[in-house]
Amino acid sequence: MQNTTVPVHILVTAADFDLAAEYAAARCDSTNPGAIVTFSGLVREVYSEHSCDDQDQTLTLEHYPGMTEQALKHIAEQAVARWPLQSVRIIHRVGTLLPADQIVLVICSSAHRHAAFESAEFIMDYLKTSAPFWKKQIRGDESYWVDSRESDYQAMARWQTGTDQKYGSK
Amino acid sequence: MLKINYFASVREQTGIGSENLELPAGINTTGELADYLAARGANWEVLRSPSDLLIAVNQAICSREQQLSADDEVAFFPPMTGG
């Protein structure tokens, strides 16, 4: 059953985030936490065979304001319903980012590590394919929309079978 | 009045990000609306493809069979690529 008292923080922003500050806030939000898992996703550099100068490559994230926040909240609430969590924080950046920039942050706290690990992975797997973000890779004059990947759908689907969830569930 | 949003590659192909539109007579579902809009021309053909197109009504993903109301917010976009 969903515990509505678990603090859930969702932020979609162009601004960068401070890992230490977010960790401190998650710690503060939690009641007697035994484990806090923080996942941060970074923008990878994409190489091409006909380009040796990748200085100018960027990744632009478009989103659907309003629906994005709702979708992230829904994903967080599913995690809260499934694991005994004490807090959830999700930050996702939008706009134009450079290689090595931070793009996404997920923090889950719990009494024990398995619930924190699994729920953070669950949130990331759902976020990839179920929140309205779109990535456009731009390098010089070339640009393309990043395709959705079958492996991302499979990563999400495995949570529906329950075979990968061994520990820490409610 | 419908509010229709287009995102990412769909926005680029149609050439517009959003528009307001009176629910056309005889159009009852999202799929019918997509086909109605696709008839505008070659740039709009993307709305016919059930495999490459997602549809949301009032910010929730739905099928092409979703019934429409006069003041719905509708959005058309490609598969999502967050993270």
Coordinates of C-alpha atoms in Angstrom, one line a residue:
Chain A
M1 CA 0.0 0.0 0.0
Q2 CA 1.2 3.5 -0.7
N3 CA 2.4 5.5 2.2
T4 CA 1.4 9.1 1.5
T5 CA 3.7 10.4 4.3
V6 CA 6.9 9.5 2.4
P7 CA 8.4 12.8 1.1
V8 CA 8.7 12.8 -2.7
H9 CA 10.5 15.7 -4.3
I10 CA 10.3 16.2 -8.1
L11 CA 12.2 18.9 -10.0
V12 CA 12.5 19.5 -13.7
T13 CA 15.0 22.3 -14.3
A14 CA 17.6 23.8 -16.7
A15 CA 19.9 24.4 -13.7
D16 CA 22.6 22.0 -12.6
F17 CA 22.2 20.2 -9.2
D18 CA 24.5 19.9 -6.2
L19 CA 24.9 16.2 -5.3
A20 CA 26.0 16.9 -1.7
A21 CA 23.1 19.3 -1.1
E22 CA 20.6 16.9 -2.5
Y23 CA 22.0 14.0 -0.5
A24 CA 21.8 16.2 2.7
A25 CA 18.2 17.0 1.9
A26 CA 17.3 13.4 1.4
R27 CA 19.0 12.5 4.7
C28 CA 17.0 15.2 6.4
D29 CA 13.7 14.0 4.8
S30 CA 14.3 10.4 6.1
T31 CA 13.3 8.9 9.4
N32 CA 16.1 6.8 10.8
P33 CA 17.6 5.8 7.4
G34 CA 19.9 2.9 7.1
A35 CA 20.7 3.3 3.4
I36 CA 20.6 6.2 0.9
V37 CA 21.3 5.3 -2.8
T38 CA 22.1 8.3 -5.1
F39 CA 22.2 7.7 -8.8
S40 CA 23.4 10.5 -11.1
G41 CA 23.3 10.2 -14.9
L42 CA 25.8 12.2 -17.0
V43 CA 25.8 13.2 -20.7
R44 CA 28.0 10.8 -22.6
E45 CA 30.2 12.0 -25.5
V46 CA 29.1 10.5 -28.7
Y47 CA 31.8 9.7 -31.2
S48 CA 31.5 9.4 -35.0
E49 CA 33.9 7.9 -37.5
H50 CA 34.0 11.0 -39.6
S51 CA 34.6 13.5 -36.8
C52 CA 37.7 13.9 -34.7
D53 CA 36.7 17.2 -33.2
D54 CA 33.8 16.7 -30.7
Q55 CA 34.3 19.9 -28.9
D56 CA 31.0 21.3 -30.3
Q57 CA 28.7 18.5 -29.5
T58 CA 25.6 19.1 -27.3
L59 CA 22.6 17.3 -26.1
T60 CA 19.3 19.2 -26.0
L61 CA 16.4 17.9 -23.9
E62 CA 12.9 18.8 -24.8
H63 CA 10.0 17.9 -22.4
Y64 CA 6.2 18.4 -21.9
P65 CA 5.9 20.8 -19.1
G66 CA 3.2 19.7 -16.6
M67 CA 3.0 16.1 -17.9
T68 CA 6.7 15.6 -17.1
E69 CA 6.3 16.4 -13.5
Q70 CA 3.2 14.3 -13.2
A71 CA 4.9 11.3 -14.9
L72 CA 7.9 11.5 -12.5
K73 CA 5.6 11.8 -9.5
H74 CA 3.6 8.8 -10.7
I75 CA 6.9 6.8 -11.1
A76 CA 8.1 7.8 -7.6
E77 CA 4.7 6.9 -6.1
Q78 CA 4.9 3.4 -7.7
A79 CA 8.3 3.0 -6.0
V80 CA 6.9 4.2 -2.7
A81 CA 4.1 1.7 -3.0
R82 CA 6.5 -1.2 -3.8
W83 CA 9.4 -0.7 -1.4
P84 CA 9.6 0.5 2.2
L85 CA 11.1 3.9 1.4
Q86 CA 11.7 6.9 3.6
S87 CA 12.2 9.5 0.8
V88 CA 12.5 9.9 -3.0
R89 CA 14.1 12.7 -4.9
I90 CA 14.1 13.0 -8.7
I91 CA 15.8 15.8 -10.6
H92 CA 15.9 15.9 -14.4
R93 CA 17.5 18.6 -16.3
V94 CA 16.2 20.0 -19.6
G95 CA 17.7 22.4 -22.2
T96 CA 21.1 22.2 -23.8
L97 CA 23.8 20.2 -22.0
L98 CA 27.4 19.3 -22.8
P99 CA 29.3 16.0 -22.5
A100 CA 30.0 15.2 -18.8
D101 CA 27.2 17.4 -17.6
Q102 CA 24.9 16.0 -14.9
I103 CA 21.5 15.2 -16.5
V104 CA 19.5 13.2 -14.0
L105 CA 19.5 12.5 -10.2
V106 CA 17.6 9.8 -8.3
I107 CA 17.9 9.5 -4.5
C108 CA 16.1 6.8 -2.5
S109 CA 16.4 6.3 1.2
S110 CA 15.3 3.3 3.2
A111 CA 16.0 1.4 6.4
H112 CA 18.0 -1.2 4.4
R113 CA 20.1 -1.1 1.2
H114 CA 18.2 -3.5 -1.0
A115 CA 15.1 -1.4 -1.1
A116 CA 17.1 1.7 -1.8
F117 CA 19.2 0.1 -4.6
E118 CA 16.2 -1.6 -6.2
S119 CA 13.8 1.4 -6.1
A120 CA 16.5 3.7 -7.6
E121 CA 17.0 1.3 -10.4
F122 CA 13.2 0.9 -10.9
I123 CA 12.8 4.7 -11.1
M124 CA 15.5 5.0 -13.7
D125 CA 14.2 2.2 -15.8
Y126 CA 10.7 3.7 -15.8
L127 CA 11.9 7.3 -16.3
K128 CA 13.8 6.3 -19.5
T129 CA 10.6 5.3 -21.4
S130 CA 7.7 6.7 -19.4
A131 CA 8.4 10.4 -18.8
P132 CA 8.0 12.8 -21.7
F133 CA 11.6 13.8 -22.4
W134 CA 13.2 13.8 -25.8
K135 CA 16.9 14.0 -26.5
K136 CA 18.4 15.6 -29.6
Q137 CA 22.1 15.1 -30.3
I138 CA 23.8 18.0 -32.0
R139 CA 27.3 18.1 -33.5
G140 CA 28.3 21.0 -35.7
D141 CA 25.8 21.1 -38.5
E142 CA 24.5 17.6 -37.8
S143 CA 21.6 16.8 -35.5
Y144 CA 19.4 13.8 -34.8
W145 CA 16.7 12.8 -32.3
V146 CA 17.9 10.0 -30.1
D147 CA 15.9 6.8 -30.9
S148 CA 14.2 4.9 -28.1
R149 CA 16.0 1.6 -27.4
E150 CA 14.4 -1.8 -27.2
S151 CA 16.8 -2.6 -24.2
D152 CA 15.2 0.3 -22.3
Y153 CA 11.7 -1.2 -22.7
Q154 CA 13.1 -4.6 -21.7
A155 CA 14.6 -3.0 -18.6
M156 CA 11.3 -1.6 -17.6
A157 CA 9.3 -4.7 -18.4
R158 CA 11.4 -6.9 -16.1
W159 CA 9.9 -5.0 -13.1
Q160 CA 6.5 -6.2 -14.2
T161 CA 7.4 -9.9 -14.0
G162 CA 8.9 -9.6 -10.5
T163 CA 11.8 -11.9 -11.4
D164 CA 14.5 -9.3 -10.6
Q165 CA 13.1 -8.2 -7.4
K166 CA 14.6 -10.4 -4.7
Y167 CA 15.0 -8.3 -1.6
G168 CA 13.5 -5.5 0.4
S169 CA 10.0 -5.4 -1.1
K170 CA 7.0 -4.5 1.0
Chain B
M1 CA -11.6 24.3 -27.9
L2 CA -9.0 21.6 -28.2
K3 CA -5.4 22.5 -27.3
I4 CA -3.1 20.4 -29.4
N5 CA 0.7 20.2 -28.6
Y6 CA 3.4 18.7 -30.8
F7 CA 6.8 17.7 -29.4
A8 CA 10.3 16.8 -30.6
S9 CA 10.5 15.2 -34.1
V10 CA 6.7 15.5 -34.5
R11 CA 6.9 19.2 -33.7
E12 CA 9.7 19.7 -36.3
Q13 CA 7.9 17.8 -39.0
T14 CA 4.5 19.5 -38.6
G15 CA 6.3 22.9 -38.1
I16 CA 4.2 24.0 -35.1
G17 CA 4.5 23.5 -31.4
S18 CA 0.8 24.0 -30.5
E19 CA -2.5 25.1 -31.8
N20 CA -6.1 25.6 -30.7
L21 CA -8.7 23.8 -32.7
E22 CA -12.5 23.5 -32.5
L23 CA -13.2 19.7 -32.3
P24 CA -14.1 18.9 -35.9
A25 CA -17.5 17.6 -36.6
G26 CA -17.6 13.8 -36.8
I27 CA -14.2 13.4 -35.0
N28 CA -14.7 11.4 -31.8
T29 CA -11.4 9.7 -31.0
T30 CA -7.7 10.6 -30.9
G31 CA -7.0 8.3 -33.8
E32 CA -9.7 10.1 -35.9
L33 CA -8.2 13.4 -34.9
A34 CA -4.7 12.3 -35.9
D35 CA -6.0 11.1 -39.3
Y36 CA -7.9 14.4 -39.8
L37 CA -4.7 16.4 -39.1
A38 CA -2.6 14.1 -41.2
A39 CA -4.7 15.1 -44.2
R40 CA -3.3 18.6 -44.1
G41 CA -0.3 17.5 -46.2
A42 CA 3.0 15.6 -46.4
N43 CA 4.4 17.2 -43.3
W44 CA 1.6 15.8 -41.3
E45 CA 1.8 12.2 -42.4
V46 CA 3.7 11.4 -39.2
L47 CA 0.4 11.5 -37.4
R48 CA -0.8 8.4 -39.3
S49 CA 1.9 6.1 -37.9
P50 CA 0.6 4.1 -34.9
S51 CA 4.1 2.6 -34.2
D52 CA 6.2 5.9 -34.1
L53 CA 3.6 8.1 -32.5
L54 CA 2.4 8.5 -28.9
I55 CA -0.7 10.3 -28.0
A56 CA -1.6 11.9 -24.7
V57 CA -5.0 13.4 -23.6
N58 CA -5.0 15.7 -20.7
Q59 CA -1.3 14.7 -20.1
A60 CA -2.0 11.0 -19.8
I61 CA -0.8 8.5 -22.5
C62 CA -3.7 6.9 -24.3
S63 CA -4.6 4.8 -27.3
R64 CA -5.9 5.9 -30.7
E65 CA -9.4 4.8 -29.5
Q66 CA -9.5 7.4 -26.7
Q67 CA -12.8 9.4 -26.8
L68 CA -12.3 13.2 -27.1
S69 CA -14.1 16.0 -25.3
A70 CA -14.4 19.6 -26.7
D71 CA -11.9 21.1 -24.3
D72 CA -9.3 18.3 -24.1
E73 CA -5.5 19.0 -24.2
V74 CA -4.1 16.6 -26.8
A75 CA -0.4 15.9 -27.5
F76 CA 1.4 14.0 -30.2
F77 CA 5.0 13.0 -29.8
P78 CA 7.5 10.3 -30.6
P79 CA 8.6 7.6 -28.1
M80 CA 10.2 9.1 -25.0
T81 CA 13.9 9.1 -24.4
G82 CA 14.6 10.4 -20.9
G83 CA 17.4 9.7 -18.4

